[in-house]
Amino acid sequence: MSIEKVERIPSLAQGTMPKDKKEKRSRKEEKPYSDKKPRKDSTVVKSFSDMGLKPDLLKGIYAYGFERPSAIQQRAIRPIISGRDVIAQSQSGTGKTAVFSISALQLLKEKSGNTQVLILSPTRELAEQTQKVVQALGDFMNVKCHACMGGKSLGLDIKALEQGAVQIVSGTPGRVFDLIRRNALNPSNLKAMIIDEADEMLDKGFKEQIYDIYRFLPASTQVVLMSATL
Ligand code: AMP
């Protein structure tokens, strides 16, 4: 990934573009997004039941206690689950964790034990918190989310990943890169990489580590950036 590519990901406010068309177009040809009609999947969806989610995921969402999607959930989940690269910007406390947790659960194939979604967070606490939210929302699904972060046993992470069936990894960049380098975490089946607190993550020290990880991902991997500020 080049930084330009990340920065050119259209924001939700501007609308989004299908991945296949994105590659074919040059920047010159791009029209301002405001000229275009809103796409079907970038419209506001006011109910979780209208998002086309898997029944067991929907069950998990309601069992978790969510009744209606928050504003960012109404706008961001659909574009993400339809495979677009998305930047979602919303203040803290507005339900961003559930945006990408629900999306990650929807994107994965439960029957496959491959690691399919990678969620990166700047702190161990956040990575662990995200893992718990994913696992709770996916309570009725056959899903395993593992938290990989510094400060916890590397051996246990390697063991968990080698045992297989870890479909979602929630981690901090340093540990995740370490696991990829050691061939413990196989990135070749990753459908999506989600970067939480993207402003912080693409600034300062994490940027290099995120590039290092990105270099191992298949070209088709979808990228989602979540941030309170950009
Ligand atoms: P976050 O912005 O992800 O840190 O979420 C802030 C709080 O809002 C957390 O306690 C979430 O559990 C809660 N929350 C997120 N989405 C919803 C929703 N759709 N309905 C009710 N509470 C929610």
PDB file of C-alpha atoms and ligand atoms in Angstrom:
ATOM      1  CA  MET A   1       0.000   0.000   0.000  1.00  0.00           C
ATOM      2  CA  SER A   2       1.170   3.459  -0.638  1.00  0.00           C
ATOM      3  CA  ILE A   3       0.074   6.205   1.687  1.00  0.00           C
ATOM      4  CA  GLU A   4      -1.587   7.926  -1.269  1.00  0.00           C
ATOM      5  CA  LYS A   5      -3.877   4.973  -1.698  1.00  0.00           C
ATOM      6  CA  VAL A   6      -4.981   5.152   1.926  1.00  0.00           C
ATOM      7  CA  GLU A   7      -5.522   8.869   1.745  1.00  0.00           C
ATOM      8  CA  ARG A   8      -7.526   8.578  -1.437  1.00  0.00           C
ATOM      9  CA  ILE A   9     -10.079   6.230   0.065  1.00  0.00           C
ATOM     10  CA  PRO A  10     -13.325   8.162  -0.325  1.00  0.00           C
ATOM     11  CA  SER A  11     -14.968   9.182   2.891  1.00  0.00           C
ATOM     12  CA  LEU A  12     -18.493   8.249   3.780  1.00  0.00           C
ATOM     13  CA  ALA A  13     -19.584  11.834   3.521  1.00  0.00           C
ATOM     14  CA  GLN A  14     -18.370  11.889  -0.055  1.00  0.00           C
ATOM     15  CA  GLY A  15     -19.727   8.530  -1.092  1.00  0.00           C
ATOM     16  CA  THR A  16     -17.817   5.383  -1.970  1.00  0.00           C
ATOM     17  CA  MET A  17     -16.689   3.626  -5.079  1.00  0.00           C
ATOM     18  CA  PRO A  18     -16.649  -0.049  -6.019  1.00  0.00           C
ATOM     19  CA  LYS A  19     -13.202  -1.604  -5.640  1.00  0.00           C
ATOM     20  CA  ASP A  20     -12.970  -2.891  -9.220  1.00  0.00           C
ATOM     21  CA  LYS A  21     -13.692   0.481 -10.798  1.00  0.00           C
ATOM     22  CA  LYS A  22     -11.290   2.215  -8.479  1.00  0.00           C
ATOM     23  CA  GLU A  23      -8.220   0.551  -9.970  1.00  0.00           C
ATOM     24  CA  LYS A  24      -9.198   1.317 -13.561  1.00  0.00           C
ATOM     25  CA  ARG A  25      -9.707   5.035 -13.125  1.00  0.00           C
ATOM     26  CA  SER A  26      -7.051   7.666 -13.141  1.00  0.00           C
ATOM     27  CA  ARG A  27      -7.312  10.547 -10.723  1.00  0.00           C
ATOM     28  CA  LYS A  28      -7.932  12.945 -13.612  1.00  0.00           C
ATOM     29  CA  GLU A  29     -11.086  11.122 -14.636  1.00  0.00           C
ATOM     30  CA  GLU A  30     -12.555  11.204 -11.161  1.00  0.00           C
ATOM     31  CA  LYS A  31     -15.592  13.387 -10.833  1.00  0.00           C
ATOM     32  CA  PRO A  32     -16.420  15.043  -7.532  1.00  0.00           C
ATOM     33  CA  TYR A  33     -18.484  12.556  -5.595  1.00  0.00           C
ATOM     34  CA  SER A  34     -21.131  15.188  -4.964  1.00  0.00           C
ATOM     35  CA  ASP A  35     -22.018  14.977  -8.680  1.00  0.00           C
ATOM     36  CA  LYS A  36     -23.112  11.427  -8.274  1.00  0.00           C
ATOM     37  CA  LYS A  37     -26.329   9.946  -7.048  1.00  0.00           C
ATOM     38  CA  PRO A  38     -25.885   8.308  -3.647  1.00  0.00           C
ATOM     39  CA  ARG A  39     -25.213   4.606  -4.045  1.00  0.00           C
ATOM     40  CA  LYS A  40     -27.681   2.145  -2.660  1.00  0.00           C
ATOM     41  CA  ASP A  41     -25.314   0.857  -0.001  1.00  0.00           C
ATOM     42  CA  SER A  42     -24.243   4.323   1.154  1.00  0.00           C
ATOM     43  CA  THR A  43     -27.712   5.368   2.188  1.00  0.00           C
ATOM     44  CA  VAL A  44     -28.877   5.466   5.783  1.00  0.00           C
ATOM     45  CA  VAL A  45     -30.201   2.148   7.119  1.00  0.00           C
ATOM     46  CA  LYS A  46     -32.250   2.765  10.219  1.00  0.00           C
ATOM     47  CA  SER A  47     -32.647  -0.776  11.463  1.00  0.00           C
ATOM     48  CA  PHE A  48     -30.192  -3.618  11.995  1.00  0.00           C
ATOM     49  CA  SER A  49     -32.756  -5.958  10.445  1.00  0.00           C
ATOM     50  CA  ASP A  50     -32.616  -4.057   7.150  1.00  0.00           C
ATOM     51  CA  MET A  51     -28.846  -4.345   6.758  1.00  0.00           C
ATOM     52  CA  GLY A  52     -28.901  -7.809   5.238  1.00  0.00           C
ATOM     53  CA  LEU A  53     -26.977  -9.308   8.164  1.00  0.00           C
ATOM     54  CA  LYS A  54     -26.713 -13.023   8.916  1.00  0.00           C
ATOM     55  CA  PRO A  55     -29.589 -14.142  11.173  1.00  0.00           C
ATOM     56  CA  ASP A  56     -27.218 -15.400  13.887  1.00  0.00           C
ATOM     57  CA  LEU A  57     -25.359 -12.104  13.863  1.00  0.00           C
ATOM     58  CA  LEU A  58     -28.622 -10.177  14.123  1.00  0.00           C
ATOM     59  CA  LYS A  59     -29.563 -12.373  17.055  1.00  0.00           C
ATOM     60  CA  GLY A  60     -26.242 -11.546  18.702  1.00  0.00           C
ATOM     61  CA  ILE A  61     -26.720  -7.816  18.172  1.00  0.00           C
ATOM     62  CA  TYR A  62     -30.160  -7.826  19.784  1.00  0.00           C
ATOM     63  CA  ALA A  63     -29.031 -10.148  22.576  1.00  0.00           C
ATOM     64  CA  TYR A  64     -26.160  -7.716  23.277  1.00  0.00           C
ATOM     65  CA  GLY A  65     -28.815  -5.090  23.961  1.00  0.00           C
ATOM     66  CA  PHE A  66     -28.651  -2.954  20.839  1.00  0.00           C
ATOM     67  CA  GLU A  67     -32.080  -2.083  19.484  1.00  0.00           C
ATOM     68  CA  ARG A  68     -31.379   0.532  16.849  1.00  0.00           C
ATOM     69  CA  PRO A  69     -28.170   1.380  15.026  1.00  0.00           C
ATOM     70  CA  SER A  70     -26.464   4.637  15.960  1.00  0.00           C
ATOM     71  CA  ALA A  71     -25.955   7.305  13.273  1.00  0.00           C
ATOM     72  CA  ILE A  72     -22.522   6.012  12.257  1.00  0.00           C
ATOM     73  CA  GLN A  73     -23.769   2.421  12.279  1.00  0.00           C
ATOM     74  CA  GLN A  74     -26.675   3.405  10.021  1.00  0.00           C
ATOM     75  CA  ARG A  75     -24.215   4.846   7.516  1.00  0.00           C
ATOM     76  CA  ALA A  76     -21.033   2.790   7.711  1.00  0.00           C
ATOM     77  CA  ILE A  77     -21.973  -0.871   8.108  1.00  0.00           C
ATOM     78  CA  ARG A  78     -23.552  -1.330   4.674  1.00  0.00           C
ATOM     79  CA  PRO A  79     -20.641   0.085   2.631  1.00  0.00           C
ATOM     80  CA  ILE A  80     -18.158  -1.984   4.628  1.00  0.00           C
ATOM     81  CA  ILE A  81     -20.053  -5.253   4.273  1.00  0.00           C
ATOM     82  CA  SER A  82     -20.493  -4.664   0.567  1.00  0.00           C
ATOM     83  CA  GLY A  83     -16.714  -4.755   0.240  1.00  0.00           C
ATOM     84  CA  ARG A  84     -15.769  -1.125  -0.113  1.00  0.00           C
ATOM     85  CA  ASP A  85     -12.742   0.613   1.306  1.00  0.00           C
ATOM     86  CA  VAL A  86     -14.235   3.003   3.821  1.00  0.00           C
ATOM     87  CA  ILE A  87     -13.202   5.849   6.071  1.00  0.00           C
ATOM     88  CA  ALA A  88     -15.729   6.315   8.856  1.00  0.00           C
ATOM     89  CA  GLN A  89     -15.380   9.389  10.975  1.00  0.00           C
ATOM     90  CA  SER A  90     -17.431   9.896  14.093  1.00  0.00           C
ATOM     91  CA  GLN A  91     -16.848  11.210  17.596  1.00  0.00           C
ATOM     92  CA  SER A  92     -15.868   8.828  20.352  1.00  0.00           C
ATOM     93  CA  GLY A  93     -18.750   7.154  22.125  1.00  0.00           C
ATOM     94  CA  THR A  94     -20.928   6.997  19.016  1.00  0.00           C
ATOM     95  CA  GLY A  95     -20.669   3.249  18.447  1.00  0.00           C
ATOM     96  CA  LYS A  96     -17.680   2.866  16.136  1.00  0.00           C
ATOM     97  CA  THR A  97     -16.507  -0.353  17.775  1.00  0.00           C
ATOM     98  CA  ALA A  98     -19.790  -2.013  16.866  1.00  0.00           C
ATOM     99  CA  VAL A  99     -19.532  -0.661  13.296  1.00  0.00           C
ATOM    100  CA  PHE A 100     -16.411  -2.645  12.565  1.00  0.00           C
ATOM    101  CA  SER A 101     -17.197  -5.560  14.878  1.00  0.00           C
ATOM    102  CA  ILE A 102     -20.538  -6.187  13.174  1.00  0.00           C
ATOM    103  CA  SER A 103     -18.936  -5.681   9.762  1.00  0.00           C
ATOM    104  CA  ALA A 104     -16.100  -8.094  10.548  1.00  0.00           C
ATOM    105  CA  LEU A 105     -18.587 -10.742  11.671  1.00  0.00           C
ATOM    106  CA  GLN A 106     -20.679 -10.268   8.568  1.00  0.00           C
ATOM    107  CA  LEU A 107     -17.678 -10.404   6.217  1.00  0.00           C
ATOM    108  CA  LEU A 108     -16.271 -13.700   7.403  1.00  0.00           C
ATOM    109  CA  LYS A 109     -17.150 -17.171   6.249  1.00  0.00           C
ATOM    110  CA  GLU A 110     -17.930 -19.108   9.406  1.00  0.00           C
ATOM    111  CA  LYS A 111     -17.156 -22.451   7.827  1.00  0.00           C
ATOM    112  CA  SER A 112     -13.582 -21.437   7.154  1.00  0.00           C
ATOM    113  CA  GLY A 113     -11.056 -21.494   9.967  1.00  0.00           C
ATOM    114  CA  ASN A 114      -8.739 -19.094   8.138  1.00  0.00           C
ATOM    115  CA  THR A 115      -7.949 -15.703   9.610  1.00  0.00           C
ATOM    116  CA  GLN A 116     -10.160 -13.447   7.525  1.00  0.00           C
ATOM    117  CA  VAL A 117     -10.328 -10.109   9.314  1.00  0.00           C
ATOM    118  CA  LEU A 118      -7.586  -8.169  11.069  1.00  0.00           C
ATOM    119  CA  ILE A 119      -8.484  -5.332  13.430  1.00  0.00           C
ATOM    120  CA  LEU A 120      -5.629  -3.083  14.524  1.00  0.00           C
ATOM    121  CA  SER A 121      -5.813  -0.847  17.591  1.00  0.00           C
ATOM    122  CA  PRO A 122      -3.232   1.473  19.145  1.00  0.00           C
ATOM    123  CA  THR A 123      -3.404   0.076  22.686  1.00  0.00           C
ATOM    124  CA  ARG A 124      -3.574  -3.311  24.336  1.00  0.00           C
ATOM    125  CA  GLU A 125      -6.705  -2.300  26.218  1.00  0.00           C
ATOM    126  CA  LEU A 126      -8.521  -1.349  23.026  1.00  0.00           C
ATOM    127  CA  ALA A 127      -7.446  -4.514  21.225  1.00  0.00           C
ATOM    128  CA  GLU A 128      -8.725  -6.611  24.112  1.00  0.00           C
ATOM    129  CA  GLN A 129     -11.952  -4.621  24.406  1.00  0.00           C
ATOM    130  CA  THR A 130     -12.604  -5.058  20.671  1.00  0.00           C
ATOM    131  CA  GLN A 131     -11.987  -8.797  20.914  1.00  0.00           C
ATOM    132  CA  LYS A 132     -14.605  -9.011  23.671  1.00  0.00           C
ATOM    133  CA  VAL A 133     -17.171  -6.996  21.699  1.00  0.00           C
ATOM    134  CA  VAL A 134     -16.628  -9.119  18.561  1.00  0.00           C
ATOM    135  CA  GLN A 135     -16.911 -12.336  20.520  1.00  0.00           C
ATOM    136  CA  ALA A 136     -20.054 -11.134  22.325  1.00  0.00           C
ATOM    137  CA  LEU A 137     -21.807  -9.888  19.183  1.00  0.00           C
ATOM    138  CA  GLY A 138     -20.874 -13.170  17.502  1.00  0.00           C
ATOM    139  CA  ASP A 139     -22.189 -15.214  20.408  1.00  0.00           C
ATOM    140  CA  PHE A 140     -24.652 -17.113  18.217  1.00  0.00           C
ATOM    141  CA  MET A 141     -22.143 -17.610  15.420  1.00  0.00           C
ATOM    142  CA  ASN A 142     -19.389 -20.123  15.048  1.00  0.00           C
ATOM    143  CA  VAL A 143     -16.619 -17.586  15.391  1.00  0.00           C
ATOM    144  CA  LYS A 144     -13.341 -17.160  17.202  1.00  0.00           C
ATOM    145  CA  CYS A 145     -11.708 -13.783  17.703  1.00  0.00           C
ATOM    146  CA  HIS A 146      -8.282 -13.745  19.308  1.00  0.00           C
ATOM    147  CA  ALA A 147      -6.548 -10.737  20.847  1.00  0.00           C
ATOM    148  CA  CYS A 148      -2.847 -10.451  19.960  1.00  0.00           C
ATOM    149  CA  MET A 149      -0.974  -7.739  21.752  1.00  0.00           C
ATOM    150  CA  GLY A 150       2.325  -6.967  23.375  1.00  0.00           C
ATOM    151  CA  GLY A 151       2.539  -7.619  27.082  1.00  0.00           C
ATOM    152  CA  LYS A 152       0.832 -10.983  26.723  1.00  0.00           C
ATOM    153  CA  SER A 153       2.528 -14.282  26.026  1.00  0.00           C
ATOM    154  CA  LEU A 154       3.764 -14.564  22.436  1.00  0.00           C
ATOM    155  CA  GLY A 155       3.791 -18.335  22.842  1.00  0.00           C
ATOM    156  CA  LEU A 156       0.091 -18.388  23.657  1.00  0.00           C
ATOM    157  CA  ASP A 157      -0.705 -16.295  20.579  1.00  0.00           C
ATOM    158  CA  ILE A 158       1.316 -18.638  18.386  1.00  0.00           C
ATOM    159  CA  LYS A 159      -0.407 -21.655  19.917  1.00  0.00           C
ATOM    160  CA  ALA A 160      -3.873 -20.152  19.451  1.00  0.00           C
ATOM    161  CA  LEU A 161      -3.142 -19.294  15.814  1.00  0.00           C
ATOM    162  CA  GLU A 162      -1.532 -22.644  15.073  1.00  0.00           C
ATOM    163  CA  GLN A 163      -4.543 -24.467  16.460  1.00  0.00           C
ATOM    164  CA  GLY A 164      -6.464 -22.705  13.706  1.00  0.00           C
ATOM    165  CA  ALA A 165     -10.021 -21.442  13.512  1.00  0.00           C
ATOM    166  CA  VAL A 166      -9.068 -17.915  14.608  1.00  0.00           C
ATOM    167  CA  GLN A 167     -11.130 -16.071  12.008  1.00  0.00           C
ATOM    168  CA  ILE A 168     -10.698 -12.585  13.453  1.00  0.00           C
ATOM    169  CA  VAL A 169      -7.553 -11.161  15.013  1.00  0.00           C
ATOM    170  CA  SER A 170      -7.750  -8.030  17.118  1.00  0.00           C
ATOM    171  CA  GLY A 171      -4.306  -6.756  17.886  1.00  0.00           C
ATOM    172  CA  THR A 172      -1.728  -4.066  18.218  1.00  0.00           C
ATOM    173  CA  PRO A 173       0.513  -3.472  15.174  1.00  0.00           C
ATOM    174  CA  GLY A 174       3.817  -4.588  16.722  1.00  0.00           C
ATOM    175  CA  ARG A 175       2.573  -7.965  17.904  1.00  0.00           C
ATOM    176  CA  VAL A 176       0.581  -8.591  14.745  1.00  0.00           C
ATOM    177  CA  PHE A 177       3.594  -7.902  12.542  1.00  0.00           C
ATOM    178  CA  ASP A 178       5.745 -10.117  14.727  1.00  0.00           C
ATOM    179  CA  LEU A 179       3.244 -12.968  14.324  1.00  0.00           C
ATOM    180  CA  ILE A 180       3.111 -12.516  10.550  1.00  0.00           C
ATOM    181  CA  ARG A 181       6.919 -12.511  10.351  1.00  0.00           C
ATOM    182  CA  ARG A 182       7.076 -15.715  12.360  1.00  0.00           C
ATOM    183  CA  ASN A 183       4.543 -17.319   9.993  1.00  0.00           C
ATOM    184  CA  ALA A 184       2.193 -17.836  12.934  1.00  0.00           C
ATOM    185  CA  LEU A 185      -0.413 -15.503  11.486  1.00  0.00           C
ATOM    186  CA  ASN A 186      -1.190 -16.238   7.863  1.00  0.00           C
ATOM    187  CA  PRO A 187      -2.265 -13.025   6.123  1.00  0.00           C
ATOM    188  CA  SER A 188      -3.046 -14.599   2.754  1.00  0.00           C
ATOM    189  CA  ASN A 189      -6.761 -15.053   3.434  1.00  0.00           C
ATOM    190  CA  LEU A 190      -7.435 -11.637   4.944  1.00  0.00           C
ATOM    191  CA  LYS A 191     -10.516 -10.072   3.411  1.00  0.00           C
ATOM    192  CA  ALA A 192     -10.335  -6.911   5.456  1.00  0.00           C
ATOM    193  CA  MET A 193      -7.952  -4.892   7.564  1.00  0.00           C
ATOM    194  CA  ILE A 194      -9.691  -2.506   9.944  1.00  0.00           C
ATOM    195  CA  ILE A 195      -7.707   0.264  11.578  1.00  0.00           C
ATOM    196  CA  ASP A 196      -9.297   1.708  14.683  1.00  0.00           C
ATOM    197  CA  GLU A 197      -8.219   5.159  15.869  1.00  0.00           C
ATOM    198  CA  ALA A 198      -6.766   5.623  12.389  1.00  0.00           C
ATOM    199  CA  ASP A 199      -5.648   9.202  12.982  1.00  0.00           C
ATOM    200  CA  GLU A 200      -3.404   8.085  15.786  1.00  0.00           C
ATOM    201  CA  MET A 201      -2.377   4.888  14.018  1.00  0.00           C
ATOM    202  CA  LEU A 202      -1.285   6.539  10.771  1.00  0.00           C
ATOM    203  CA  ASP A 203       0.580   9.192  12.662  1.00  0.00           C
ATOM    204  CA  LYS A 204       3.775   8.729  14.622  1.00  0.00           C
ATOM    205  CA  GLY A 205       5.230   5.348  15.388  1.00  0.00           C
ATOM    206  CA  PHE A 206       2.550   3.014  14.090  1.00  0.00           C
ATOM    207  CA  LYS A 207       2.683   4.092  10.459  1.00  0.00           C
ATOM    208  CA  GLU A 208       5.742   2.024   9.593  1.00  0.00           C
ATOM    209  CA  GLN A 209       4.393  -1.028  11.357  1.00  0.00           C
ATOM    210  CA  ILE A 210       1.091  -0.741   9.529  1.00  0.00           C
ATOM    211  CA  TYR A 211       2.912  -0.516   6.194  1.00  0.00           C
ATOM    212  CA  ASP A 212       4.963  -3.534   7.173  1.00  0.00           C
ATOM    213  CA  ILE A 213       1.749  -5.470   7.807  1.00  0.00           C
ATOM    214  CA  TYR A 214       0.067  -4.146   4.673  1.00  0.00           C
ATOM    215  CA  ARG A 215       2.893  -5.438   2.510  1.00  0.00           C
ATOM    216  CA  PHE A 216       1.958  -8.983   3.486  1.00  0.00           C
ATOM    217  CA  LEU A 217      -1.723  -8.614   2.612  1.00  0.00           C
ATOM    218  CA  PRO A 218      -3.299  -9.796  -0.631  1.00  0.00           C
ATOM    219  CA  ALA A 219      -4.017  -6.962  -3.078  1.00  0.00           C
ATOM    220  CA  SER A 220      -7.727  -7.634  -2.685  1.00  0.00           C
ATOM    221  CA  THR A 221      -7.801  -6.926   1.049  1.00  0.00           C
ATOM    222  CA  GLN A 222     -10.376  -4.279   1.887  1.00  0.00           C
ATOM    223  CA  VAL A 223      -9.215  -1.431   4.117  1.00  0.00           C
ATOM    224  CA  VAL A 224     -11.415   0.299   6.663  1.00  0.00           C
ATOM    225  CA  LEU A 225     -10.292   3.311   8.638  1.00  0.00           C
ATOM    226  CA  MET A 226     -12.183   4.366  11.762  1.00  0.00           C
ATOM    227  CA  SER A 227     -11.479   7.635  13.456  1.00  0.00           C
ATOM    228  CA  ALA A 228     -12.888  10.408  15.592  1.00  0.00           C
ATOM    229  CA  THR A 229     -10.752  12.959  13.780  1.00  0.00           C
ATOM    230  CA  LEU A 230      -8.977  12.871  10.457  1.00  0.00           C
TER     231      LEU A 230
HETATM  232  P1  AMP B   1     -18.007   3.138  21.166  1.00  0.00           P
HETATM  233  O1  AMP B   1     -18.159   4.454  20.506  1.00  0.00           O
HETATM  234  O2  AMP B   1     -17.828   2.042  20.189  1.00  0.00           O
HETATM  235  O3  AMP B   1     -16.961   3.158  22.234  1.00  0.00           O
HETATM  236  O4  AMP B   1     -19.411   2.802  21.899  1.00  0.00           O
HETATM  237  C1  AMP B   1     -19.899   3.613  22.958  1.00  0.00           C
HETATM  238  C2  AMP B   1     -20.971   2.886  23.742  1.00  0.00           C
HETATM  239  O5  AMP B   1     -22.183   2.836  22.990  1.00  0.00           O
HETATM  240  C3  AMP B   1     -20.635   1.457  24.121  1.00  0.00           C
HETATM  241  O6  AMP B   1     -21.014   1.260  25.452  1.00  0.00           O
HETATM  242  C4  AMP B   1     -21.505   0.637  23.190  1.00  0.00           C
HETATM  243  O7  AMP B   1     -21.844  -0.616  23.759  1.00  0.00           O
HETATM  244  C5  AMP B   1     -22.720   1.524  23.014  1.00  0.00           C
HETATM  245  N1  AMP B   1     -23.428   1.295  21.748  1.00  0.00           N
HETATM  246  C6  AMP B   1     -22.877   1.192  20.525  1.00  0.00           C
HETATM  247  N2  AMP B   1     -23.823   1.012  19.583  1.00  0.00           N
HETATM  248  C7  AMP B   1     -25.009   0.981  20.223  1.00  0.00           C
HETATM  249  C8  AMP B   1     -26.363   0.811  19.785  1.00  0.00           C
HETATM  250  N3  AMP B   1     -26.680   0.629  18.520  1.00  0.00           N
HETATM  251  N4  AMP B   1     -27.344   0.827  20.722  1.00  0.00           N
HETATM  252  C9  AMP B   1     -27.014   1.013  22.034  1.00  0.00           C
HETATM  253  N5  AMP B   1     -25.765   1.187  22.497  1.00  0.00           N
HETATM  254  C10 AMP B   1     -24.764   1.177  21.616  1.00  0.00           C
END
